[in-house]
Tab-separated table of C-alpha atoms in Angstrom:
chain	number	residue	atom	x	y	z
A	1335	MET	CA	21.001	27.068	-9.971
A	1336	ASP	CA	17.676	26.848	-11.794
A	1337	GLU	CA	14.849	24.283	-11.653
A	1338	LYS	CA	16.142	22.437	-14.702
A	1339	LYS	CA	19.567	21.886	-13.180
A	1340	ALA	CA	18.015	20.901	-9.826
A	1341	LEU	CA	15.807	18.312	-11.562
A	1342	GLU	CA	18.780	16.906	-13.448
A	1343	LEU	CA	20.811	16.628	-10.245
A	1344	SER	CA	17.896	15.084	-8.343
A	1345	ARG	CA	17.423	12.439	-10.995
A	1346	GLU	CA	21.077	11.534	-10.816
A	1347	VAL	CA	20.800	11.278	-7.009
A	1348	ALA	CA	17.722	9.039	-7.316
A	1349	LYS	CA	19.470	6.785	-9.824
A	1350	ARG	CA	22.523	6.375	-7.612
A	1351	VAL	CA	20.551	5.824	-4.398
A	1352	LEU	CA	18.334	3.249	-6.135
A	1353	LYS	CA	21.392	1.357	-7.314
A	1354	ALA	CA	23.121	1.543	-3.937
A	1355	VAL	CA	20.057	0.362	-1.963
A	1356	ASN	CA	19.226	-2.421	-4.413
A	1357	SER	CA	22.848	-3.627	-4.331
A	1358	LEU	CA	22.505	-4.272	-0.609
A	1359	PRO	CA	20.791	-7.620	0.159
A	1360	LEU	CA	17.683	-7.287	2.336
A	1361	GLU	CA	19.286	-9.186	5.216
A	1362	ARG	CA	22.211	-6.740	5.376
A	1363	ARG	CA	20.228	-3.485	5.202
A	1364	GLY	CA	19.525	-3.361	8.916
A	1365	GLU	CA	23.110	-3.951	10.062
A	1366	PHE	CA	24.481	-1.221	12.271
A	1367	PHE	CA	27.224	0.984	10.937
A	1368	ALA	CA	29.383	3.068	13.283
A	1369	PHE	CA	30.863	6.352	12.103
A	1370	GLY	CA	32.555	9.311	13.778
A	1371	LYS	CA	33.066	8.986	17.511
A	1372	SER	CA	29.665	8.028	18.772
A	1373	SER	CA	27.282	7.832	15.833
A	1374	VAL	CA	25.572	4.689	14.658
A	1375	THR	CA	23.247	4.273	11.727
A	1376	LYS	CA	21.749	1.468	9.675
A	1377	LEU	CA	23.935	0.294	6.814
A	1378	VAL	CA	21.196	1.011	4.261
A	1379	ASP	CA	20.970	4.645	5.443
A	1380	LYS	CA	24.724	4.970	5.145
A	1381	VAL	CA	24.956	3.599	1.591
A	1382	ALA	CA	21.999	5.746	0.493
A	1383	GLU	CA	23.551	8.899	1.925
A	1384	ASP	CA	26.968	8.132	0.470
A	1385	ALA	CA	25.415	7.615	-2.963
A	1386	ALA	CA	23.454	10.886	-2.764
A	1387	LEU	CA	26.409	12.913	-1.506
A	1388	GLU	CA	28.688	11.563	-4.198
A	1389	VAL	CA	26.462	13.376	-6.706
A	1390	LEU	CA	25.652	16.495	-4.682
A	1391	ARG	CA	29.172	17.187	-3.388
A	1392	LYS	CA	30.356	17.852	-6.957
A	1393	GLU	CA	28.186	20.990	-6.961
A	1394	LYS	CA	28.405	24.222	-4.979
A	1395	LEU	CA	25.726	23.272	-2.465
A	1396	ARG	CA	25.213	23.543	1.274
A	1397	ILE	CA	23.664	20.157	2.054
A	1398	LEU	CA	21.789	19.185	5.230
A	1399	SER	CA	21.343	15.436	5.657
A	1400	GLU	CA	20.382	13.159	8.521
A	1401	GLU	CA	23.608	11.289	9.145
A	1402	CYS	CA	26.224	13.878	8.164
A	1403	GLY	CA	24.605	17.167	9.256
A	1404	TYR	CA	25.713	20.131	7.095
A	1405	VAL	CA	28.335	19.521	4.414
A	1406	GLY	CA	29.549	21.540	1.422
A	1407	GLU	CA	29.578	25.245	0.674
A	1408	GLY	CA	27.443	27.268	-1.681
A	1409	ASP	CA	24.575	29.720	-2.030
A	1410	VAL	CA	21.974	27.026	-2.636
A	1411	PHE	CA	20.787	24.962	0.330
A	1412	VAL	CA	19.581	21.353	0.003
A	1413	ALA	CA	17.585	19.414	2.601
A	1414	LEU	CA	18.293	15.771	1.781
A	1415	ASP	CA	16.657	12.621	3.087
A	1416	PRO	CA	18.612	9.884	1.312
A	1417	LEU	CA	16.230	7.182	2.546
A	1418	ASP	CA	12.848	8.068	3.988
A	1419	GLY	CA	11.208	4.902	5.315
A	1420	THR	CA	14.221	2.968	6.586
A	1421	PHE	CA	11.986	0.658	8.644
A	1422	ASN	CA	10.234	-0.412	5.421
A	1423	ALA	CA	13.442	-0.660	3.382
A	1424	VAL	CA	14.989	-2.989	5.971
A	1425	ARG	CA	11.916	-5.253	5.952
A	1426	GLY	CA	11.180	-5.279	2.231
A	1427	ILE	CA	7.934	-3.317	2.583
A	1428	PRO	CA	7.812	-1.470	-0.734
A	1429	ILE	CA	7.289	2.093	0.558
A	1430	TYR	CA	10.502	4.117	0.847
A	1431	SER	CA	11.925	7.045	-1.005
A	1432	VAL	CA	14.664	9.619	-1.483
A	1433	SER	CA	13.720	13.257	-0.933
A	1434	LEU	CA	15.401	16.568	-1.812
A	1435	CYS	CA	14.446	20.200	-1.323
A	1436	PHE	CA	16.492	23.023	-2.908
A	1437	SER	CA	16.248	26.507	-1.397
A	1438	ASP	CA	17.806	29.918	-2.042
A	1439	SER	CA	18.443	30.321	1.688
A	1440	GLU	CA	18.393	28.118	4.758
A	1441	LYS	CA	14.691	28.952	5.069
A	1442	PHE	CA	12.217	26.354	3.839
A	1443	GLY	CA	10.083	29.273	2.571
A	1444	ASP	CA	12.725	30.054	-0.053
A	1445	ALA	CA	12.559	26.573	-1.603
A	1446	PHE	CA	12.457	26.711	-5.411
A	1447	PHE	CA	12.527	23.004	-6.301
A	1448	SER	CA	11.629	19.727	-4.603
A	1449	TYR	CA	11.916	16.098	-5.614
A	1450	VAL	CA	10.710	12.774	-4.160
A	1451	PHE	CA	11.432	9.420	-5.791
A	1452	ASN	CA	9.699	6.185	-4.792
A	1453	LEU	CA	12.546	3.656	-4.697
A	1454	CYS	CA	10.147	0.721	-5.229
A	1455	SER	CA	7.549	1.784	-7.778
A	1456	ARG	CA	10.022	4.325	-9.276
A	1457	ASP	CA	7.298	6.962	-9.371
A	1458	GLU	CA	8.828	10.431	-9.572
A	1459	TYR	CA	7.312	13.517	-7.941
A	1460	TYR	CA	8.709	17.005	-8.298
A	1461	ALA	CA	7.692	20.630	-8.061
A	1462	GLY	CA	9.035	23.957	-9.171
A	1463	GLU	CA	6.184	26.377	-9.853
A	1464	MET	CA	3.782	23.465	-10.305
A	1465	ALA	CA	3.765	19.880	-9.040
A	1466	PHE	CA	4.182	16.769	-11.172
A	1467	LYS	CA	4.047	12.998	-10.853
A	1468	ASN	CA	5.771	11.218	-13.701
A	1469	GLU	CA	5.603	14.429	-15.777
A	1470	LYS	CA	1.838	14.827	-15.285
A	1471	GLU	CA	0.543	17.774	-13.277
A	1472	ILE	CA	-0.991	16.837	-9.909
A	1473	LYS	CA	-3.436	18.610	-7.590
A	1474	VAL	CA	-4.575	17.953	-4.047
A	1475	GLY	CA	-8.052	16.474	-3.608
A	1476	GLY	CA	-11.059	18.596	-2.816
A	1477	LYS	CA	-12.756	16.687	0.011
A	1478	GLU	CA	-13.870	18.852	2.916
A	1479	ASN	CA	-16.061	16.475	4.896
A	1480	LEU	CA	-14.098	14.812	7.733
A	1481	GLU	CA	-16.226	11.645	7.509
A	1482	GLU	CA	-15.228	11.133	3.872
A	1483	ILE	CA	-11.490	11.583	4.031
A	1484	ASN	CA	-8.653	9.094	3.720
A	1485	ALA	CA	-6.116	10.254	6.267
A	1486	VAL	CA	-2.511	9.549	7.166
A	1487	VAL	CA	-2.101	10.023	10.930
A	1488	TYR	CA	0.943	9.476	13.211
A	1489	TYR	CA	-0.588	8.390	15.584
A	1490	PRO	CA	-4.263	8.714	16.486
A	1491	ASP	CA	-4.610	9.289	20.252
A	1492	ARG	CA	-8.422	9.418	20.251
A	1493	PRO	CA	-11.261	8.218	18.043
A	1494	LEU	CA	-11.206	10.175	14.769
A	1495	PRO	CA	-14.161	10.582	12.398
A	1496	PHE	CA	-12.256	9.863	9.169
A	1497	LYS	CA	-13.269	7.248	6.619
A	1498	ARG	CA	-9.853	5.587	6.598
A	1499	ILE	CA	-6.657	6.024	8.599
A	1500	ARG	CA	-3.277	4.825	7.415
A	1501	ALA	CA	0.356	5.121	8.461
A	1502	LEU	CA	2.594	3.720	5.739
A	1503	GLY	CA	6.011	4.675	7.044
A	1504	SER	CA	7.395	7.269	4.605
A	1505	ALA	CA	6.395	10.886	5.299
A	1506	ALA	CA	8.006	12.058	2.046
A	1507	LEU	CA	5.860	9.672	-0.001
A	1508	GLU	CA	2.733	10.143	2.082
A	1509	THR	CA	2.823	13.917	1.610
A	1510	CYS	CA	3.178	13.270	-2.147
A	1511	PHE	CA	0.149	10.957	-1.942
A	1512	VAL	CA	-1.782	13.930	-0.509
A	1513	ALA	CA	-0.346	16.145	-3.272
A	1514	GLU	CA	-1.755	13.815	-5.939
A	1515	GLY	CA	-5.100	13.425	-4.160
A	1516	ILE	CA	-4.949	9.709	-3.313
A	1517	PHE	CA	-4.962	10.676	0.380
A	1518	ASP	CA	-6.661	13.760	1.794
A	1519	CYS	CA	-4.403	14.717	4.674
A	1520	PHE	CA	-1.120	14.033	6.437
A	1521	ILE	CA	-0.988	14.604	10.197
A	1522	ASP	CA	2.058	14.007	12.387
A	1523	LEU	CA	1.971	15.602	15.814
A	1524	ARG	CA	4.487	13.339	17.532
A	1525	GLY	CA	7.181	16.029	17.570
A	1526	MET	CA	9.493	13.603	15.773
A	1527	LEU	CA	9.818	14.896	12.213
A	1528	ARG	CA	12.792	16.897	11.074
A	1529	ILE	CA	12.853	19.340	8.196
A	1530	PHE	CA	14.682	17.026	5.787
A	1531	ASP	CA	12.042	14.302	6.345
A	1532	VAL	CA	9.262	16.464	4.985
A	1533	ALA	CA	10.668	19.510	3.134
A	1534	GLY	CA	10.579	17.775	-0.269
A	1535	GLY	CA	7.108	16.259	0.066
A	1536	ILE	CA	5.523	19.312	1.675
A	1537	CYS	CA	6.876	21.644	-0.969
A	1538	ILE	CA	5.361	19.378	-3.654
A	1539	LEU	CA	2.063	19.289	-1.736
A	1540	GLU	CA	1.967	23.101	-1.520
A	1541	ARG	CA	2.700	23.523	-5.226
A	1542	ALA	CA	-0.144	21.055	-5.858
A	1543	GLY	CA	-2.509	23.505	-4.172
A	1544	GLY	CA	-2.296	22.259	-0.586
A	1545	VAL	CA	-1.156	23.828	2.638
A	1546	ALA	CA	1.091	22.637	5.471
A	1547	VAL	CA	1.101	24.097	8.976
A	1548	ASP	CA	2.151	23.155	12.493
A	1549	GLU	CA	-0.317	22.192	15.239
A	1550	ARG	CA	-1.033	25.859	15.949
A	1551	GLY	CA	-1.818	26.635	12.342
A	1552	ASN	CA	1.469	28.440	11.696
A	1553	SER	CA	3.011	28.108	8.256
A	1554	LEU	CA	6.118	25.955	7.993
A	1555	LYS	CA	7.704	28.491	5.645
A	1556	ASN	CA	9.736	30.009	8.475
A	1557	LYS	CA	11.320	26.678	9.415
A	1558	ARG	CA	15.027	26.524	8.781
A	1559	PHE	CA	17.124	23.746	7.327
A	1560	GLU	CA	18.605	22.630	10.624
A	1561	ILE	CA	19.121	19.247	12.173
A	1562	SER	CA	17.879	19.492	15.737
A	1563	GLU	CA	14.424	21.122	15.519
A	1564	ARG	CA	11.465	18.757	15.609
A	1565	ILE	CA	8.309	19.789	13.806
A	1566	ASN	CA	4.637	18.906	13.721
A	1567	VAL	CA	2.733	18.846	10.458
A	1568	VAL	CA	-0.890	19.105	9.365
A	1569	ALA	CA	-1.118	19.096	5.564
A	1570	SER	CA	-4.153	18.961	3.269
A	1571	ASN	CA	-6.259	21.219	1.084
A	1572	LYS	CA	-6.928	24.637	2.624
A	1573	ILE	CA	-10.522	24.203	3.768
A	1574	LEU	CA	-9.921	20.758	5.221
A	1575	CYS	CA	-6.830	22.009	7.055
A	1576	LYS	CA	-8.876	24.451	9.150
A	1577	LYS	CA	-11.288	21.670	10.125
A	1578	LEU	CA	-8.429	19.346	11.034
A	1579	LEU	CA	-6.843	21.990	13.271
A	1580	GLU	CA	-10.153	22.480	15.105
A	1581	LEU	CA	-10.452	18.725	15.515
A	1582	ILE	CA	-7.011	18.038	16.919
A	1583	VAL	CA	-6.514	21.001	19.260
B	1482	MET	CA	-7.683	-32.700	-0.985
B	1483	ASP	CA	-4.193	-32.567	0.523
B	1484	GLU	CA	-1.802	-29.681	1.186
B	1485	LYS	CA	0.107	-30.316	-2.014
B	1486	LYS	CA	-2.974	-30.031	-4.196
B	1487	ALA	CA	-4.162	-26.960	-2.247
B	1488	LEU	CA	-0.779	-25.276	-2.802
B	1489	GLU	CA	-0.886	-26.076	-6.510
B	1490	LEU	CA	-4.402	-24.651	-6.816
B	1491	SER	CA	-3.503	-21.544	-4.784
B	1492	ARG	CA	-0.535	-20.832	-7.015
B	1493	GLU	CA	-2.714	-21.089	-10.090
B	1494	VAL	CA	-5.219	-18.688	-8.466
B	1495	ALA	CA	-2.413	-16.230	-7.620
B	1496	LYS	CA	-1.069	-16.367	-11.169
B	1497	ARG	CA	-4.480	-15.698	-12.708
B	1498	VAL	CA	-5.397	-12.922	-10.265
B	1499	LEU	CA	-2.017	-11.240	-10.810
B	1500	LYS	CA	-2.536	-11.292	-14.560
B	1501	ALA	CA	-6.131	-10.048	-14.322
B	1502	VAL	CA	-5.284	-7.162	-11.966
B	1503	ASN	CA	-2.208	-6.111	-13.914
B	1504	SER	CA	-4.190	-6.164	-17.159
B	1505	LEU	CA	-6.491	-3.496	-15.754
B	1506	PRO	CA	-5.008	0.018	-16.092
B	1507	LEU	CA	-4.714	1.880	-12.772
B	1508	GLU	CA	-7.263	4.512	-13.820
B	1509	ARG	CA	-9.921	1.851	-14.487
B	1510	ARG	CA	-9.478	-0.205	-11.302
B	1511	GLY	CA	-11.736	1.990	-9.203
B	1512	GLU	CA	-14.656	2.041	-11.644
B	1513	PHE	CA	-17.894	0.754	-10.205
B	1514	PHE	CA	-19.310	-2.494	-11.498
B	1515	ALA	CA	-22.950	-3.431	-10.939
B	1516	PHE	CA	-23.984	-7.063	-10.659
B	1517	GLY	CA	-27.073	-8.924	-9.501
B	1518	LYS	CA	-30.002	-6.750	-8.564
B	1519	SER	CA	-28.495	-4.308	-6.124
B	1520	SER	CA	-24.832	-5.112	-5.713
B	1521	VAL	CA	-22.007	-2.843	-6.704
B	1522	THR	CA	-18.298	-3.477	-6.469
B	1523	LYS	CA	-15.064	-2.009	-7.793
B	1524	LEU	CA	-14.050	-3.316	-11.206
B	1525	VAL	CA	-10.689	-4.516	-9.885
B	1526	ASP	CA	-12.438	-6.630	-7.202
B	1527	LYS	CA	-14.677	-8.130	-9.848
B	1528	VAL	CA	-11.864	-9.097	-12.250
B	1529	ALA	CA	-9.819	-10.534	-9.358
B	1530	GLU	CA	-12.735	-12.645	-8.128
B	1531	ASP	CA	-13.619	-13.850	-11.621
B	1532	ALA	CA	-10.005	-14.911	-12.200
B	1533	ALA	CA	-9.838	-16.778	-8.870
B	1534	LEU	CA	-13.192	-18.513	-9.354
B	1535	GLU	CA	-12.283	-19.606	-12.868
B	1536	VAL	CA	-9.596	-21.783	-11.264
B	1537	LEU	CA	-11.431	-22.851	-8.099
B	1538	ARG	CA	-14.777	-23.678	-9.731
B	1539	LYS	CA	-13.132	-26.525	-11.663
B	1540	GLU	CA	-12.663	-28.358	-8.355
B	1541	LYS	CA	-15.152	-29.814	-5.900
B	1542	LEU	CA	-15.015	-26.912	-3.473
B	1543	ARG	CA	-17.457	-24.883	-1.415
B	1544	ILE	CA	-16.085	-21.365	-1.863
B	1545	LEU	CA	-16.932	-18.300	0.234
B	1546	SER	CA	-15.878	-15.019	-1.354
B	1547	GLU	CA	-16.686	-11.364	-0.777
B	1548	GLU	CA	-18.662	-10.485	-3.869
B	1549	CYS	CA	-20.340	-13.796	-4.715
B	1550	GLY	CA	-21.053	-15.291	-1.259
B	1551	TYR	CA	-21.014	-19.106	-1.297
B	1552	VAL	CA	-20.553	-20.885	-4.627
B	1553	GLY	CA	-19.748	-24.491	-5.607
B	1554	GLU	CA	-20.286	-27.811	-3.872
B	1555	GLY	CA	-17.799	-30.078	-2.138
B	1556	ASP	CA	-16.432	-31.353	1.148
B	1557	VAL	CA	-13.590	-28.851	1.274
B	1558	PHE	CA	-14.397	-25.246	2.186
B	1559	VAL	CA	-12.381	-22.281	0.905
B	1560	ALA	CA	-12.451	-18.739	2.327
B	1561	LEU	CA	-11.266	-16.560	-0.552
B	1562	ASP	CA	-10.285	-12.911	-0.601
B	1563	PRO	CA	-9.459	-12.332	-4.268
B	1564	LEU	CA	-8.076	-8.858	-3.553
B	1565	ASP	CA	-7.242	-7.768	-0.026
B	1566	GLY	CA	-6.262	-4.104	-0.082
B	1567	THR	CA	-8.531	-2.741	-2.811
B	1568	PHE	CA	-7.944	0.837	-1.648
B	1569	ASN	CA	-4.215	0.388	-2.296
B	1570	ALA	CA	-4.697	-1.471	-5.589
B	1571	VAL	CA	-6.867	1.335	-6.940
B	1572	ARG	CA	-4.275	3.970	-6.008
B	1573	GLY	CA	-1.116	2.133	-7.005
B	1574	ILE	CA	0.118	1.733	-3.421
B	1575	PRO	CA	2.064	-1.530	-3.663
B	1576	ILE	CA	0.446	-3.426	-0.752
B	1577	TYR	CA	-2.361	-5.763	-1.823
B	1578	SER	CA	-2.758	-9.485	-1.981
B	1579	VAL	CA	-4.866	-12.547	-2.706
B	1580	SER	CA	-5.718	-14.802	0.227
B	1581	LEU	CA	-7.078	-18.357	0.514
B	1582	CYS	CA	-7.864	-20.629	3.428
B	1583	PHE	CA	-8.805	-24.315	2.884
B	1584	SER	CA	-10.728	-26.106	5.619
B	1585	ASP	CA	-12.219	-29.573	6.156
B	1586	SER	CA	-15.421	-27.981	7.434
B	1587	GLU	CA	-16.985	-24.545	7.488
B	1588	LYS	CA	-15.126	-23.952	10.754
B	1589	PHE	CA	-11.924	-21.905	10.587
B	1590	GLY	CA	-10.501	-24.272	13.243
B	1591	ASP	CA	-10.497	-27.109	10.696
B	1592	ALA	CA	-8.276	-25.207	8.235
B	1593	PHE	CA	-5.508	-27.403	6.827
B	1594	PHE	CA	-3.851	-25.043	4.344
B	1595	SER	CA	-3.582	-21.291	3.846
B	1596	TYR	CA	-2.002	-19.105	1.205
B	1597	VAL	CA	-1.341	-15.365	0.814
B	1598	PHE	CA	0.340	-13.857	-2.249
B	1599	ASN	CA	1.626	-10.284	-2.400
B	1600	LEU	CA	0.489	-9.080	-5.817
B	1601	CYS	CA	3.211	-6.408	-5.956
B	1602	SER	CA	6.387	-7.903	-4.524
B	1603	ARG	CA	5.195	-11.418	-5.509
B	1604	ASP	CA	6.228	-12.750	-2.108
B	1605	GLU	CA	4.418	-16.003	-1.362
B	1606	TYR	CA	3.311	-17.076	2.130
B	1607	TYR	CA	1.704	-20.393	2.920
B	1608	ALA	CA	1.137	-22.787	5.782
B	1609	GLY	CA	0.137	-26.374	6.224
B	1610	GLU	CA	1.764	-27.822	9.355
B	1611	MET	CA	4.424	-25.124	9.282
B	1612	ALA	CA	4.535	-21.617	7.806
B	1613	PHE	CA	6.702	-20.505	4.894
B	1614	LYS	CA	7.633	-17.354	3.019
B	1615	ASN	CA	9.117	-18.024	-0.391
B	1616	GLU	CA	9.808	-21.647	0.653
B	1617	LYS	CA	11.707	-20.593	3.809
B	1618	GLU	CA	10.218	-21.402	7.210
B	1619	ILE	CA	9.018	-18.364	9.172
B	1620	LYS	CA	8.377	-17.747	12.868
B	1621	VAL	CA	6.707	-14.939	14.783
B	1622	GLY	CA	9.003	-12.546	16.641
B	1623	GLY	CA	9.726	-12.891	20.336
B	1624	LYS	CA	9.297	-9.340	21.641
B	1625	GLU	CA	7.280	-9.070	24.835
B	1626	ASN	CA	7.902	-5.504	25.901
B	1627	LEU	CA	5.108	-3.187	24.716
B	1628	GLU	CA	7.501	-0.236	24.382
B	1629	GLU	CA	9.650	-2.145	21.906
B	1630	ILE	CA	7.049	-3.489	19.516
B	1631	ASN	CA	6.200	-2.544	15.948
B	1632	ALA	CA	2.427	-2.749	15.812
B	1633	VAL	CA	-0.289	-2.728	13.178
B	1634	VAL	CA	-3.399	-1.110	14.681
B	1635	TYR	CA	-6.802	-0.297	13.108
B	1636	TYR	CA	-7.251	2.335	14.592
B	1637	PRO	CA	-5.702	3.615	17.789
B	1638	ASP	CA	-8.364	5.359	19.907
B	1639	ARG	CA	-6.004	6.344	22.721
B	1640	PRO	CA	-2.257	6.876	23.183
B	1641	LEU	CA	-0.480	3.515	22.896
B	1642	PRO	CA	2.968	2.730	24.298
B	1643	PHE	CA	4.307	0.940	21.209
B	1644	LYS	CA	7.536	1.851	19.441
B	1645	ARG	CA	5.877	2.147	16.037
B	1646	ILE	CA	2.290	1.989	14.788
B	1647	ARG	CA	1.369	1.307	11.200
B	1648	ALA	CA	-1.767	0.615	9.169
B	1649	LEU	CA	-0.813	-0.453	5.665
B	1650	GLY	CA	-4.191	-1.461	4.271
B	1651	SER	CA	-4.035	-5.236	3.712
B	1652	ALA	CA	-4.933	-7.377	6.740
B	1653	ALA	CA	-3.928	-10.559	4.904
B	1654	LEU	CA	-0.413	-9.240	4.275
B	1655	GLU	CA	-0.080	-7.549	7.651
B	1656	THR	CA	-0.885	-10.772	9.505
B	1657	CYS	CA	1.790	-12.461	7.354
B	1658	PHE	CA	4.212	-9.674	8.340
B	1659	VAL	CA	3.541	-10.640	11.970
B	1660	ALA	CA	4.010	-14.317	11.047
B	1661	GLU	CA	7.465	-13.584	9.656
B	1662	GLY	CA	8.410	-11.326	12.585
B	1663	ILE	CA	8.773	-8.004	10.748
B	1664	PHE	CA	5.845	-6.701	12.800
B	1665	ASP	CA	5.003	-7.819	16.332
B	1666	CYS	CA	1.225	-7.608	16.411
B	1667	PHE	CA	-1.913	-7.025	14.387
B	1668	ILE	CA	-4.878	-5.407	16.141
B	1669	ASP	CA	-8.207	-4.602	14.508
B	1670	LEU	CA	-11.088	-3.900	16.874
B	1671	ARG	CA	-13.272	-1.899	14.487
B	1672	GLY	CA	-15.746	-4.733	14.058
B	1673	MET	CA	-15.212	-4.529	10.303
B	1674	LEU	CA	-13.214	-7.613	9.336
B	1675	ARG	CA	-14.842	-10.671	7.851
B	1676	ILE	CA	-13.486	-14.188	7.987
B	1677	PHE	CA	-12.241	-14.265	4.373
B	1678	ASP	CA	-10.211	-11.078	4.998
B	1679	VAL	CA	-8.091	-12.712	7.655
B	1680	ALA	CA	-8.505	-16.511	7.589
B	1681	GLY	CA	-5.503	-17.037	5.283
B	1682	GLY	CA	-3.128	-14.682	7.087
B	1683	ILE	CA	-4.163	-15.708	10.591
B	1684	CYS	CA	-3.761	-19.395	9.843
B	1685	ILE	CA	-0.220	-18.691	8.570
B	1686	LEU	CA	0.488	-16.605	11.676
B	1687	GLU	CA	-0.696	-19.416	13.968
B	1688	ARG	CA	1.406	-22.026	12.160
B	1689	ALA	CA	4.359	-19.630	12.581
B	1690	GLY	CA	3.918	-19.920	16.356
B	1691	GLY	CA	1.563	-17.013	16.966
B	1692	VAL	CA	-1.940	-16.773	18.344
B	1693	ALA	CA	-5.064	-14.900	17.210
B	1694	VAL	CA	-8.008	-14.077	19.449
B	1695	ASP	CA	-10.933	-11.674	19.606
B	1696	GLU	CA	-11.100	-8.689	21.967
B	1697	ARG	CA	-12.213	-10.948	24.835
B	1698	GLY	CA	-9.325	-13.347	24.350
B	1699	ASN	CA	-11.445	-16.053	22.720
B	1700	SER	CA	-9.837	-18.153	20.023
B	1701	LEU	CA	-10.985	-17.512	16.463
B	1702	LYS	CA	-11.016	-21.268	15.778
B	1703	ASN	CA	-14.776	-21.437	16.328
B	1704	LYS	CA	-15.493	-18.801	13.699
B	1705	ARG	CA	-17.335	-20.090	10.675
B	1706	PHE	CA	-16.810	-19.330	7.018
B	1707	GLU	CA	-19.791	-17.050	6.657
B	1708	ILE	CA	-20.274	-13.699	5.022
B	1709	SER	CA	-22.157	-11.545	7.513
B	1710	GLU	CA	-20.280	-11.934	10.824
B	1711	ARG	CA	-17.820	-9.198	11.677
B	1712	ILE	CA	-14.827	-10.097	13.800
B	1713	ASN	CA	-12.201	-8.396	15.918
B	1714	VAL	CA	-8.625	-9.631	15.932
B	1715	VAL	CA	-5.622	-9.402	18.250
B	1716	ALA	CA	-2.730	-11.459	16.852
B	1717	SER	CA	0.878	-11.774	18.031
B	1718	ASN	CA	3.139	-14.133	19.925
B	1719	LYS	CA	1.483	-15.738	22.945
B	1720	ILE	CA	3.040	-13.732	25.762
B	1721	LEU	CA	2.587	-10.413	23.988
B	1722	CYS	CA	-1.043	-11.255	23.216
B	1723	LYS	CA	-1.952	-11.391	26.911
B	1724	LYS	CA	-0.363	-8.003	27.507
B	1725	LEU	CA	-2.153	-6.509	24.504
B	1726	LEU	CA	-5.514	-7.756	25.757
B	1727	GLU	CA	-4.900	-6.166	29.161
B	1728	LEU	CA	-3.933	-2.925	27.456
B	1729	ILE	CA	-6.919	-2.600	25.160
B	1730	VAL	CA	-9.768	-3.718	27.393
């Protein structure tokens, strides 16, 4: 599979997920849906995943997704978050997205294409060699001074020197916001994120010139597409990243 | 002036501000605009305020707004935030609003009508005796357990026990989110807010059964419509508010 085919597939996924989510009235999105023996999810997560898998399962892909775990067989691995920002989607807060990351192995470091689609504004982010928003190349911002930065932080546990702090509720989109330079960093040290939450957005951020590491400064490239591991993320431009690591340790 | 007339006026303001903001391309919204001898604002703030004042200045109103200070003469006072969430509006993040609060005196406690309009989703919140979202009555949520709440906090300076913490960048909308029960509290203790930022949203929240106080637990009803005072806000349902005050002091 090449970038072109991955983009085509991703767009079809986005189209189907958008339709599925928008077909579900706001008041029904948060209903619980039981599946398997002991699993429960929100109805909106279920319809989003079903819509995404309907497209992806036609291809030879090994797909990792939140509700279903690994499904499918193939040489190309996909980390899928069918709906990143469920809390917002259920409440009508217009910040939620679908995220995909295609890799030649189960290692995040072998990713060759990533895609994030804002299901409200319909902005499209993707990255192969380079990163794009709505077909226009994007780059991370260049701010290096902690006092000047606009930061996304989950959650501050001490006073921080940043100019602004936000937490908008969709890691996939927020990492894309850093990739396009409208925020300067994304920090989540709660030990809550899983690879499919952030693989798409982080890959785009890296191709836009940024860097993403864990709380010890280790690259996330060695992370595997697997469902149980929880990861911490500090992502920004390279110089700022070093300063952020010094600040938070 | 009665509630009906205030609602009519507010809707006309919202319509004009929406048109003015949407007429300004995203890449021009953040341009600086100089006015008076030493004042500078963002172009998008200026066009929003001009559009709002064009409507309000036709009436006998004493209007307090961010860029212009007090303008107009009349027995009814209006605290106006033509664009709450400028940071988001400039970056295309779909969370910004226009906010109005009508009062029989310059005291916030004499407010008789408030209005907040989401300039992206076009959701409309208002309150006279009761609070409404899109013509449907709204009430604050009933959660009392700190571990279960979804909180808006500017900015956490210590670990907090809440289930979720967000900061979305529009106090007017976020207080309305508390009013409709999709968030459980709004906390901003930075000493940054001014009365026109929050008068509209807080009034709606109170009419929806909630309460808003400063960091010492004092009601905000004695606050005046004036431009220089900075205020702190803790807003939620009544039982939760007491617990929040104990937590943050």
